[in-house]
mmCIF file of C-alpha atoms and ligand atoms in Angstrom:
data_model
loop_
_atom_site.group_PDB
_atom_site.id
_atom_site.type_symbol
_atom_site.label_atom_id
_atom_site.label_comp_id
_atom_site.label_asym_id
_atom_site.label_seq_id
_atom_site.Cartn_x
_atom_site.Cartn_y
_atom_site.Cartn_z
ATOM 1 C CA UNK A 292 56.968 49.137 39.695
ATOM 2 C CA UNK A 293 58.155 51.433 36.331
ATOM 3 C CA UNK A 294 59.922 47.953 34.473
ATOM 4 C CA UNK A 295 62.900 50.004 32.747
ATOM 5 C CA UNK A 296 65.800 49.258 29.916
ATOM 6 C CA UNK A 297 69.702 51.270 30.261
ATOM 7 C CA UNK A 298 70.920 51.404 26.843
ATOM 8 C CA UNK A 299 75.018 51.454 26.417
ATOM 9 C CA UNK A 300 76.456 50.240 30.023
ATOM 10 C CA UNK A 301 79.330 52.693 29.248
ATOM 11 C CA UNK A 302 81.693 54.254 32.237
ATOM 12 C CA UNK A 303 78.775 56.179 33.285
ATOM 13 C CA UNK A 304 75.864 53.749 31.985
ATOM 14 C CA UNK A 305 77.031 51.251 34.645
ATOM 15 C CA UNK A 306 76.285 54.110 37.518
ATOM 16 C CA UNK A 307 73.480 54.538 36.590
ATOM 17 C CA UNK A 308 72.879 51.206 35.934
ATOM 18 C CA UNK A 309 73.369 50.659 40.340
ATOM 19 C CA UNK A 310 70.902 53.135 40.695
ATOM 20 C CA UNK A 311 67.499 52.800 39.043
ATOM 21 C CA UNK A 312 68.809 48.513 39.863
ATOM 22 C CA UNK A 313 68.392 50.979 43.855
ATOM 23 C CA UNK A 314 65.438 53.078 43.499
ATOM 24 C CA UNK A 315 61.732 52.432 45.185
ATOM 25 C CA UNK A 316 60.330 52.427 42.130
ATOM 26 C CA UNK A 317 61.905 50.714 39.168
ATOM 27 C CA UNK A 318 62.370 46.976 38.448
ATOM 28 C CA UNK A 319 66.607 47.695 36.253
ATOM 29 C CA UNK A 320 64.566 44.913 33.449
ATOM 30 C CA UNK A 321 65.991 45.008 30.563
ATOM 31 C CA UNK A 322 70.260 45.802 29.322
ATOM 32 C CA UNK A 323 71.336 46.769 26.277
ATOM 33 C CA UNK A 324 74.428 47.539 24.904
ATOM 34 C CA UNK A 325 76.184 46.769 20.970
ATOM 35 C CA UNK A 326 79.039 45.615 23.214
ATOM 36 C CA UNK A 327 77.176 42.574 24.081
ATOM 37 C CA UNK A 328 80.020 39.359 25.368
ATOM 38 C CA UNK A 329 81.411 42.104 27.691
ATOM 39 C CA UNK A 330 77.975 43.867 29.087
ATOM 40 C CA UNK A 331 76.438 40.244 29.404
ATOM 41 C CA UNK A 332 79.035 39.675 32.563
ATOM 42 C CA UNK A 333 79.290 43.765 33.426
ATOM 43 C CA UNK A 334 75.556 42.992 33.397
ATOM 44 C CA UNK A 335 75.413 40.322 36.471
ATOM 45 C CA UNK A 336 75.655 42.567 39.065
ATOM 46 C CA UNK A 337 72.167 43.627 38.734
ATOM 47 C CA UNK A 338 69.690 40.899 39.910
ATOM 48 C CA UNK A 339 67.014 42.776 38.815
ATOM 49 C CA UNK A 340 67.867 42.231 34.904
ATOM 50 C CA UNK A 341 66.554 39.785 33.343
ATOM 51 C CA UNK A 342 67.525 40.814 30.175
ATOM 52 C CA UNK A 343 71.039 41.412 28.298
ATOM 53 C CA UNK A 344 70.699 41.977 24.188
ATOM 54 C CA UNK A 345 72.289 44.328 21.816
ATOM 55 C CA UNK A 346 68.750 44.499 19.850
ATOM 56 C CA UNK A 347 67.380 48.037 20.668
ATOM 57 C CA UNK A 348 64.068 47.845 18.402
ATOM 58 C CA UNK A 349 63.142 44.372 20.308
ATOM 59 C CA UNK A 350 63.624 46.584 23.652
ATOM 60 C CA UNK A 351 60.931 49.153 22.365
ATOM 61 C CA UNK A 352 58.835 46.313 20.715
ATOM 62 C CA UNK A 353 58.331 45.162 24.413
ATOM 63 C CA UNK A 354 55.027 46.435 25.960
ATOM 64 C CA UNK A 355 56.509 45.486 29.915
ATOM 65 C CA UNK A 356 58.789 48.316 29.089
ATOM 66 C CA UNK A 357 57.870 51.982 30.546
ATOM 67 C CA UNK A 358 61.016 53.615 30.411
ATOM 68 C CA UNK A 359 64.005 54.244 28.479
ATOM 69 C CA UNK A 360 67.252 55.332 29.840
ATOM 70 C CA UNK A 361 69.855 56.254 27.163
ATOM 71 C CA UNK A 362 74.101 56.319 27.937
ATOM 72 C CA UNK A 363 75.324 55.690 24.754
ATOM 73 C CA UNK A 364 77.324 58.383 23.308
ATOM 74 C CA UNK A 365 76.067 62.049 22.105
ATOM 75 C CA UNK A 366 75.608 61.264 18.104
ATOM 76 C CA UNK A 367 73.276 58.523 19.225
ATOM 77 C CA UNK A 368 70.767 60.559 21.769
ATOM 78 C CA UNK A 369 68.473 61.872 19.163
ATOM 79 C CA UNK A 370 67.957 58.107 16.460
ATOM 80 C CA UNK A 371 67.920 56.262 20.291
ATOM 81 C CA UNK A 372 65.087 58.518 21.847
ATOM 82 C CA UNK A 373 63.462 59.558 18.158
ATOM 83 C CA UNK A 374 62.602 55.274 18.440
ATOM 84 C CA UNK A 375 61.630 54.899 21.863
ATOM 85 C CA UNK A 376 59.859 58.062 21.714
ATOM 86 C CA UNK A 377 57.192 57.113 19.280
ATOM 87 C CA UNK A 378 56.587 53.552 20.528
ATOM 88 C CA UNK A 379 55.440 55.448 24.011
ATOM 89 C CA UNK A 380 58.373 55.224 26.285
ATOM 90 C CA UNK A 381 59.232 57.347 28.621
ATOM 91 C CA UNK A 382 62.192 58.246 28.000
ATOM 92 C CA UNK A 383 65.923 59.667 30.217
ATOM 93 C CA UNK A 384 68.679 61.064 27.989
ATOM 94 C CA UNK A 385 72.142 61.242 28.909
ATOM 95 C CA UNK A 386 73.336 64.629 28.758
ATOM 96 C CA UNK A 387 73.632 66.319 26.509
ATOM 97 C CA UNK A 388 70.317 65.896 24.807
ATOM 98 C CA UNK A 389 70.517 65.876 21.669
ATOM 99 C CA UNK A 390 73.622 66.924 18.803
ATOM 100 C CA UNK A 391 71.255 70.297 17.613
ATOM 101 C CA UNK A 392 68.298 72.271 18.711
ATOM 102 C CA UNK A 393 66.284 71.325 16.074
ATOM 103 C CA UNK A 394 67.260 67.377 17.252
ATOM 104 C CA UNK A 395 65.438 68.458 20.775
ATOM 105 C CA UNK A 396 63.053 70.546 18.632
ATOM 106 C CA UNK A 397 61.456 67.313 18.021
ATOM 107 C CA UNK A 398 62.001 65.096 20.104
ATOM 108 C CA UNK A 399 60.080 67.442 22.642
ATOM 109 C CA UNK A 400 57.174 67.543 20.309
ATOM 110 C CA UNK A 401 56.609 63.605 19.765
ATOM 111 C CA UNK A 402 57.003 63.545 24.000
ATOM 112 C CA UNK A 403 54.523 66.504 23.991
ATOM 113 C CA UNK A 404 52.154 64.460 21.836
ATOM 114 C CA UNK A 405 52.189 60.952 23.548
ATOM 115 C CA UNK A 406 52.115 63.031 26.832
ATOM 116 C CA UNK A 407 54.815 60.829 27.230
ATOM 117 C CA UNK A 408 58.614 61.910 29.987
ATOM 118 C CA UNK A 409 61.364 63.536 29.401
ATOM 119 C CA UNK A 410 64.310 64.101 31.114
ATOM 120 C CA UNK A 411 68.121 64.707 30.424
ATOM 121 C CA UNK A 412 70.747 63.684 32.535
ATOM 122 C CA UNK A 413 71.537 67.617 34.330
ATOM 123 C CA UNK A 414 72.920 65.670 36.657
ATOM 124 C CA UNK A 415 74.351 68.415 39.333
ATOM 125 C CA UNK A 416 70.974 69.901 38.668
ATOM 126 C CA UNK A 417 70.589 67.112 41.563
ATOM 127 C CA UNK A 418 73.264 68.041 43.603
ATOM 128 C CA UNK A 419 72.662 68.813 47.216
ATOM 129 C CA UNK A 420 75.591 71.612 46.478
ATOM 130 C CA UNK A 421 74.376 72.891 43.445
ATOM 131 C CA UNK A 422 70.569 73.718 44.917
ATOM 132 C CA UNK A 423 71.511 75.060 47.655
ATOM 133 C CA UNK A 424 74.215 77.586 45.856
ATOM 134 C CA UNK A 425 70.716 78.631 43.477
ATOM 135 C CA UNK A 426 69.253 79.603 47.370
ATOM 136 C CA UNK A 427 72.437 81.181 48.655
ATOM 137 C CA UNK A 428 71.292 83.767 44.592
ATOM 138 C CA UNK A 429 67.829 83.673 45.792
ATOM 139 C CA UNK A 430 67.903 84.772 49.039
ATOM 140 C CA UNK A 431 69.736 87.344 48.316
ATOM 141 C CA UNK A 432 72.535 87.062 50.104
ATOM 142 C CA UNK A 433 75.284 87.398 48.264
ATOM 143 C CA UNK A 434 73.913 90.641 46.522
ATOM 144 C CA UNK A 435 72.892 90.816 42.710
ATOM 145 C CA UNK A 436 75.236 88.571 40.944
ATOM 146 C CA UNK A 437 78.307 90.649 39.271
ATOM 147 C CA UNK A 438 79.835 87.417 37.312
ATOM 148 C CA UNK A 439 80.533 83.569 37.618
ATOM 149 C CA UNK A 440 83.566 81.509 36.661
ATOM 150 C CA UNK A 441 83.666 77.838 36.424
ATOM 151 C CA UNK A 442 86.721 75.356 35.987
ATOM 152 C CA UNK A 443 86.757 72.217 35.080
ATOM 153 C CA UNK A 444 89.572 70.225 34.821
ATOM 154 C CA UNK A 445 91.206 67.237 35.522
ATOM 155 C CA UNK A 446 94.372 64.800 33.750
ATOM 156 C CA UNK A 447 91.586 62.002 32.094
ATOM 157 C CA UNK A 448 89.072 60.723 30.694
ATOM 158 C CA UNK A 449 90.198 61.688 26.965
ATOM 159 C CA UNK A 450 87.924 61.778 24.359
ATOM 160 C CA UNK A 451 88.811 60.648 20.741
ATOM 161 C CA UNK A 452 85.584 62.466 18.297
ATOM 162 C CA UNK A 453 84.253 64.132 21.182
ATOM 163 C CA UNK A 454 85.887 67.395 22.445
ATOM 164 C CA UNK A 455 85.983 69.246 25.670
ATOM 165 C CA UNK A 456 82.806 72.121 25.434
ATOM 166 C CA UNK A 457 80.577 69.355 24.308
ATOM 167 C CA UNK A 458 81.474 66.256 26.763
ATOM 168 C CA UNK A 459 81.816 69.124 29.423
ATOM 169 C CA UNK A 460 80.069 72.152 29.196
ATOM 170 C CA UNK A 461 76.538 70.665 29.199
ATOM 171 C CA UNK A 462 77.003 70.607 33.434
ATOM 172 C CA UNK A 463 78.082 73.751 33.884
ATOM 173 C CA UNK A 464 76.291 75.611 31.786
ATOM 174 C CA UNK A 465 72.903 73.498 33.076
ATOM 175 C CA UNK A 466 74.472 75.025 36.468
ATOM 176 C CA UNK A 467 74.838 78.422 34.968
ATOM 177 C CA UNK A 468 70.851 78.137 34.201
ATOM 178 C CA UNK A 469 69.854 76.839 36.872
ATOM 179 C CA UNK A 470 71.617 80.138 39.810
ATOM 180 C CA UNK A 471 70.924 82.686 37.104
ATOM 181 C CA UNK A 472 66.744 81.357 35.890
ATOM 182 C CA UNK A 473 67.872 82.376 32.687
ATOM 183 C CA UNK A 474 69.906 81.662 29.408
ATOM 184 C CA UNK A 475 72.951 83.475 28.041
ATOM 185 C CA UNK A 476 72.398 86.119 25.155
ATOM 186 C CA UNK A 477 75.795 85.665 23.820
ATOM 187 C CA UNK A 478 79.171 82.978 23.012
ATOM 188 C CA UNK A 479 82.368 83.019 22.767
ATOM 189 C CA UNK A 480 84.898 80.486 22.249
ATOM 190 C CA UNK A 481 88.056 79.040 22.124
ATOM 191 C CA UNK A 482 89.569 75.709 21.665
ATOM 192 C CA UNK A 483 92.656 74.157 21.406
ATOM 193 C CA UNK A 484 93.955 70.297 19.875
ATOM 194 C CA UNK A 485 96.877 69.418 21.867
ATOM 195 C CA UNK A 486 96.075 64.883 22.078
ATOM 196 C CA UNK A 487 94.098 65.140 18.711
ATOM 197 C CA UNK A 488 93.732 66.748 15.252
ATOM 198 C CA UNK A 489 90.479 68.856 15.590
ATOM 199 C CA UNK A 490 89.056 67.788 18.747
ATOM 200 C CA UNK A 491 89.628 70.698 21.593
ATOM 201 C CA UNK A 492 91.215 69.470 24.546
ATOM 202 C CA UNK A 493 91.047 73.323 25.548
ATOM 203 C CA UNK A 494 88.251 74.796 26.003
ATOM 204 C CA UNK A 495 87.942 78.489 27.179
ATOM 205 C CA UNK A 496 84.479 79.964 26.786
ATOM 206 C CA UNK A 497 82.543 82.917 28.201
ATOM 207 C CA UNK A 498 78.728 83.175 27.864
ATOM 208 C CA UNK A 499 77.078 87.252 28.713
ATOM 209 C CA UNK A 500 73.150 86.679 30.734
ATOM 210 C CA UNK A 501 70.820 89.916 30.745
ATOM 211 C CA UNK A 502 71.876 92.289 33.308
ATOM 212 C CA UNK A 503 75.722 92.395 32.219
ATOM 213 C CA UNK A 504 76.352 89.265 33.890
ATOM 214 C CA UNK A 505 79.352 87.375 32.945
ATOM 215 C CA UNK A 506 80.540 83.286 33.141
ATOM 216 C CA UNK A 507 83.286 82.222 31.896
ATOM 217 C CA UNK A 508 84.114 78.015 31.945
ATOM 218 C CA UNK A 509 87.847 76.737 31.824
ATOM 219 C CA UNK A 510 87.484 72.775 30.187
ATOM 220 C CA UNK A 511 89.444 70.995 30.400
ATOM 221 C CA UNK A 512 90.526 67.322 30.075
ATOM 222 C CA UNK A 513 94.715 68.224 29.909
ATOM 223 C CA UNK A 514 95.898 69.939 32.894
ATOM 224 C CA UNK A 515 97.444 67.814 36.354
ATOM 225 C CA UNK A 516 94.624 68.577 38.827
ATOM 226 C CA UNK A 517 91.274 67.382 39.230
ATOM 227 C CA UNK A 518 88.830 70.826 40.047
ATOM 228 C CA UNK A 519 85.292 71.764 40.239
ATOM 229 C CA UNK A 520 85.259 75.221 40.596
ATOM 230 C CA UNK A 521 82.482 77.262 40.400
ATOM 231 C CA UNK A 522 83.524 81.189 41.788
ATOM 232 C CA UNK A 523 80.028 83.393 42.503
ATOM 233 C CA UNK A 524 81.620 86.576 42.568
ATOM 234 C CA UNK A 525 78.236 89.095 43.870
ATOM 235 C CA UNK A 526 77.107 92.486 44.786
ATOM 236 C CA UNK A 527 78.359 91.649 48.870
ATOM 237 C CA UNK A 528 79.393 88.016 49.152
ATOM 238 C CA UNK A 529 81.284 85.800 46.999
ATOM 239 C CA UNK A 530 80.534 82.136 47.294
ATOM 240 C CA UNK A 531 82.591 78.997 46.495
ATOM 241 C CA UNK A 532 81.454 75.933 44.859
ATOM 242 C CA UNK A 533 83.986 73.279 45.279
ATOM 243 C CA UNK A 534 83.065 69.863 44.273
ATOM 244 C CA UNK A 535 86.095 68.040 44.981
ATOM 245 C CA UNK A 536 85.801 69.596 48.030
ATOM 246 C CA UNK A 537 83.931 66.674 51.051
ATOM 247 C CA UNK A 538 84.007 68.532 54.092
ATOM 248 C CA UNK A 539 83.811 72.551 52.203
ATOM 249 C CA UNK A 540 82.127 72.473 49.266
ATOM 250 C CA UNK A 541 80.085 75.352 49.427
ATOM 251 C CA UNK A 542 81.728 78.708 51.095
ATOM 252 C CA UNK A 543 80.605 82.114 51.596
ATOM 253 C CA UNK A 544 83.187 85.015 51.800
ATOM 254 C CA UNK A 545 82.223 88.035 52.952
ATOM 255 C CA UNK A 546 83.982 90.205 50.807
ATOM 256 C CA UNK A 547 83.971 92.907 48.602
ATOM 257 C CA UNK A 548 85.354 96.434 47.870
ATOM 258 C CA UNK A 549 83.766 98.443 49.578
ATOM 259 C CA UNK A 550 83.312 101.988 48.352
ATOM 260 C CA UNK A 551 84.985 102.024 45.102
ATOM 261 C CA UNK A 552 85.987 105.768 44.421
ATOM 262 C CA UNK A 553 87.341 105.069 48.252
ATOM 263 C CA UNK A 554 88.964 102.359 46.479
ATOM 264 C CA UNK A 555 90.001 103.957 43.740
ATOM 265 C CA UNK A 556 91.981 106.933 45.326
ATOM 266 C CA UNK A 557 95.861 106.473 46.488
ATOM 267 C CA UNK A 558 95.488 105.167 50.112
ATOM 268 C CA UNK A 559 98.046 106.789 52.080
ATOM 269 C CA UNK A 560 98.647 103.848 54.775
ATOM 270 C CA UNK A 561 98.827 100.787 54.351
ATOM 271 C CA UNK A 562 96.696 99.689 56.894
ATOM 272 C CA UNK A 563 94.478 102.089 54.796
ATOM 273 C CA UNK A 564 94.429 100.255 51.737
ATOM 274 C CA UNK A 565 93.430 97.080 53.544
ATOM 275 C CA UNK A 566 90.014 98.603 54.921
ATOM 276 C CA UNK A 567 89.152 99.601 51.563
ATOM 277 C CA UNK A 568 88.643 95.903 50.675
ATOM 278 C CA UNK A 569 85.994 94.391 53.535
ATOM 279 C CA UNK A 570 88.253 90.462 54.359
ATOM 280 C CA UNK A 571 84.936 89.446 56.659
ATOM 281 C CA UNK A 572 84.861 85.762 57.288
ATOM 282 C CA UNK A 573 84.254 83.085 55.595
ATOM 283 C CA UNK A 574 80.984 80.293 56.345
ATOM 284 C CA UNK A 575 80.600 76.783 55.752
ATOM 285 C CA UNK A 576 76.946 76.556 55.072
ATOM 286 C CA UNK A 577 76.104 72.915 56.196
ATOM 287 C CA UNK A 578 73.810 70.107 53.805
ATOM 288 C CA UNK A 579 72.720 67.231 53.886
ATOM 289 C CA UNK A 580 74.789 65.846 50.533
ATOM 290 C CA UNK A 581 73.021 62.003 49.124
ATOM 291 C CA UNK A 582 74.066 61.004 45.581
ATOM 292 C CA UNK A 583 73.157 63.289 42.921
ATOM 293 C CA UNK A 584 71.908 60.498 41.119
ATOM 294 C CA UNK A 585 70.180 58.802 43.194
ATOM 295 C CA UNK A 586 67.782 61.756 43.303
ATOM 296 C CA UNK A 587 68.125 62.034 39.581
ATOM 297 C CA UNK A 588 66.737 57.965 39.090
ATOM 298 C CA UNK A 589 63.673 59.020 41.989
ATOM 299 C CA UNK A 590 62.904 62.093 39.925
ATOM 300 C CA UNK A 591 62.225 60.059 36.648
ATOM 301 C CA UNK A 592 60.158 57.552 38.051
ATOM 302 C CA UNK A 593 58.694 60.111 39.812
ATOM 303 C CA UNK A 594 58.277 62.192 37.211
ATOM 304 C CA UNK A 595 56.218 58.934 35.284
ATOM 305 C CA UNK A 596 53.976 58.012 37.736
ATOM 306 C CA UNK A 597 52.463 60.944 38.962
ATOM 307 C CA UNK A 598 52.133 62.077 35.885
ATOM 308 C CA UNK A 599 54.567 65.750 36.026
ATOM 309 C CA UNK A 600 57.378 67.360 33.917
ATOM 310 C CA UNK A 601 61.155 66.947 34.919
ATOM 311 C CA UNK A 602 63.329 69.425 36.318
ATOM 312 C CA UNK A 603 65.469 68.721 33.451
ATOM 313 C CA UNK A 604 62.713 68.786 30.370
ATOM 314 C CA UNK A 605 63.155 68.708 26.417
ATOM 315 C CA UNK A 606 62.981 72.311 27.342
ATOM 316 C CA UNK A 607 65.482 72.570 29.603
ATOM 317 C CA UNK A 608 67.614 70.630 27.836
ATOM 318 C CA UNK A 609 67.456 71.686 24.820
ATOM 319 C CA UNK A 610 67.992 75.455 26.451
ATOM 320 C CA UNK A 611 71.713 73.668 27.126
ATOM 321 C CA UNK A 612 72.712 72.450 23.721
ATOM 322 C CA UNK A 613 71.330 75.430 21.999
ATOM 323 C CA UNK A 614 74.233 77.170 23.482
ATOM 324 C CA UNK A 615 77.229 74.413 23.246
ATOM 325 C CA UNK A 616 76.050 74.928 19.447
ATOM 326 C CA UNK A 617 76.098 78.053 19.338
ATOM 327 C CA UNK A 618 79.744 77.767 21.276
ATOM 328 C CA UNK A 619 80.910 75.291 18.795
ATOM 329 C CA UNK A 620 79.527 78.203 15.671
ATOM 330 C CA UNK A 621 82.633 80.207 17.331
ATOM 331 C CA UNK A 622 85.117 77.947 18.273
ATOM 332 C CA UNK A 623 85.291 77.819 14.996
ATOM 333 C CA UNK A 624 85.448 81.171 13.623
ATOM 334 C CA UNK A 625 88.029 81.312 16.338
ATOM 335 C CA UNK A 626 86.319 82.851 19.062
ATOM 336 C CA UNK A 627 83.334 84.938 16.983
ATOM 337 C CA UNK A 628 80.148 86.469 19.477
ATOM 338 C CA UNK A 629 77.835 84.480 18.833
ATOM 339 C CA UNK A 630 74.368 86.271 20.537
ATOM 340 C CA UNK A 631 70.900 83.691 20.804
ATOM 341 C CA UNK A 632 67.997 84.722 19.823
HETATM 342 N N1 NAD B 662 76.691 63.283 34.101
HETATM 343 C C1 NAD B 662 77.720 62.715 33.984
HETATM 344 O O1 NAD B 662 79.172 63.100 35.156
HETATM 345 C C2 NAD B 662 78.566 62.018 33.094
HETATM 346 C C3 NAD B 662 79.524 61.449 32.798
HETATM 347 C C4 NAD B 662 79.984 61.213 31.431
HETATM 348 C C5 NAD B 662 78.752 60.237 30.642
HETATM 349 N N2 NAD B 662 78.064 60.479 30.610
HETATM 350 C C6 NAD B 662 76.875 61.009 29.703
HETATM 351 O O2 NAD B 662 76.447 59.069 29.069
HETATM 352 C C7 NAD B 662 76.726 59.002 27.988
HETATM 353 C C8 NAD B 662 77.352 57.705 27.699
HETATM 354 O O3 NAD B 662 78.811 58.660 27.834
HETATM 355 P P1 NAD B 662 80.274 57.163 28.061
HETATM 356 O O4 NAD B 662 81.738 58.006 28.685
HETATM 357 O O5 NAD B 662 79.605 56.037 29.434
HETATM 358 O O6 NAD B 662 80.664 56.482 27.002
HETATM 359 P P2 NAD B 662 80.953 54.985 26.839
HETATM 360 O O7 NAD B 662 81.618 55.021 25.450
HETATM 361 O O8 NAD B 662 81.742 54.790 28.024
HETATM 362 O O9 NAD B 662 79.828 53.766 26.555
HETATM 363 C C9 NAD B 662 77.905 54.051 25.922
HETATM 364 C C10 NAD B 662 77.739 52.178 25.484
HETATM 365 O O10 NAD B 662 77.741 52.453 24.948
HETATM 366 C C11 NAD B 662 77.212 52.012 24.073
HETATM 367 N N3 NAD B 662 77.106 51.815 22.517
HETATM 368 C C12 NAD B 662 77.685 52.697 21.551
HETATM 369 N N4 NAD B 662 76.310 53.237 21.006
HETATM 370 C C13 NAD B 662 74.536 51.724 20.939
HETATM 371 C C14 NAD B 662 73.816 51.766 20.541
HETATM 372 N N5 NAD B 662 73.352 51.741 19.545
HETATM 373 N N6 NAD B 662 72.992 50.961 20.750
HETATM 374 C C15 NAD B 662 73.344 50.563 22.320
HETATM 375 N N7 NAD B 662 74.604 50.226 22.859
HETATM 376 C C16 NAD B 662 74.820 51.232 22.060
HETATM 377 C C17 NAD B 662 78.840 51.034 23.756
HETATM 378 O O11 NAD B 662 79.156 50.303 23.325
HETATM 379 C C18 NAD B 662 79.391 51.810 25.224
HETATM 380 O O12 NAD B 662 79.597 50.232 25.782
HETATM 381 C C19 NAD B 662 77.521 60.605 27.312
HETATM 382 O O13 NAD B 662 75.716 61.119 26.532
HETATM 383 C C20 NAD B 662 78.090 60.737 27.902
HETATM 384 O O14 NAD B 662 77.646 62.475 27.660
HETATM 385 C C21 NAD B 662 77.250 61.873 31.454
#
């Protein structure tokens, strides 16, 4: 059993606490949060928790704690993770890993030097639907990927000191990096503030991946409907991943343009027009769905116990932060195209 401390029992920390407490290899021993009174009350439901505190330094000094799970605001990730790694604790940090690639590099260096697990909470990489889409891409069933379109929309949770890019895009960037097994060459982003001055509530991002694959993302917490939709358009088939759907998260569309030169030729009849577009069957593949956060927590424990590198390690976290930083620069420069080394 690993003795773990959770730092931050806010909105997302509560989901982590529930899954950490349920994991067979983890003993959720300590919860640390600056808001001590509320945390004492909220922590009552986790039977294994022996200590609730607001003293972070005491937690990382405690030799009985093996692992620290950080679910605090992004601006605090680097300092808290660095201290924990320096105190020789294994560390899990919620997404994004830190506020800059330089900070990520420093965390990677300390974890490597101290031979510690450093993992980032890119929870969608543990989502069976996302993994299923990756299998479809890897198998060649949809042909070559041409482009991906993603929408992450909802009415709320509105953030006032963090824009929609940093709050929402880490998920989509980690998903597309995973699906394409690559990182973008270039990024551009536009963003608009409507609720809080200087905080973009709506952000449009374009990522350019190797092989002329484009990814466009629309991110907003000011939209009437919750949408977690990603469409992958391939040369042979198209896949729609709808994370909100309960019974049809993935659909494979046997659709395409059969023959471009034929398609461009003026059709002589309405039926001929239809024949040039291949509009075949739609398949809803079956797969087991397990709560991704439970899989993620189990993976963290397994990596510590078996001395393995997490699928979402520090480098994986850095690859996402690098793109966020470039997109932020583009936002500030009215959508300037920023190339990534
Ligand atoms: N994976 C996901 O889908 C997902 C969803 C939401 C949030 N998150 C991530 O989770 C993290 C937390 O976000 P949230 O929405 O839960 O924020 P939140 O504001 O609801 O909660 C943060 C908690 O951390 C505490 N805190 C702040 N600074 C602290 C410190 N120095 N020491 C101890 N406690 C401290 C606060 O008191 C608060 O209880 C962020 O990194 C965010 O990106 C991930």
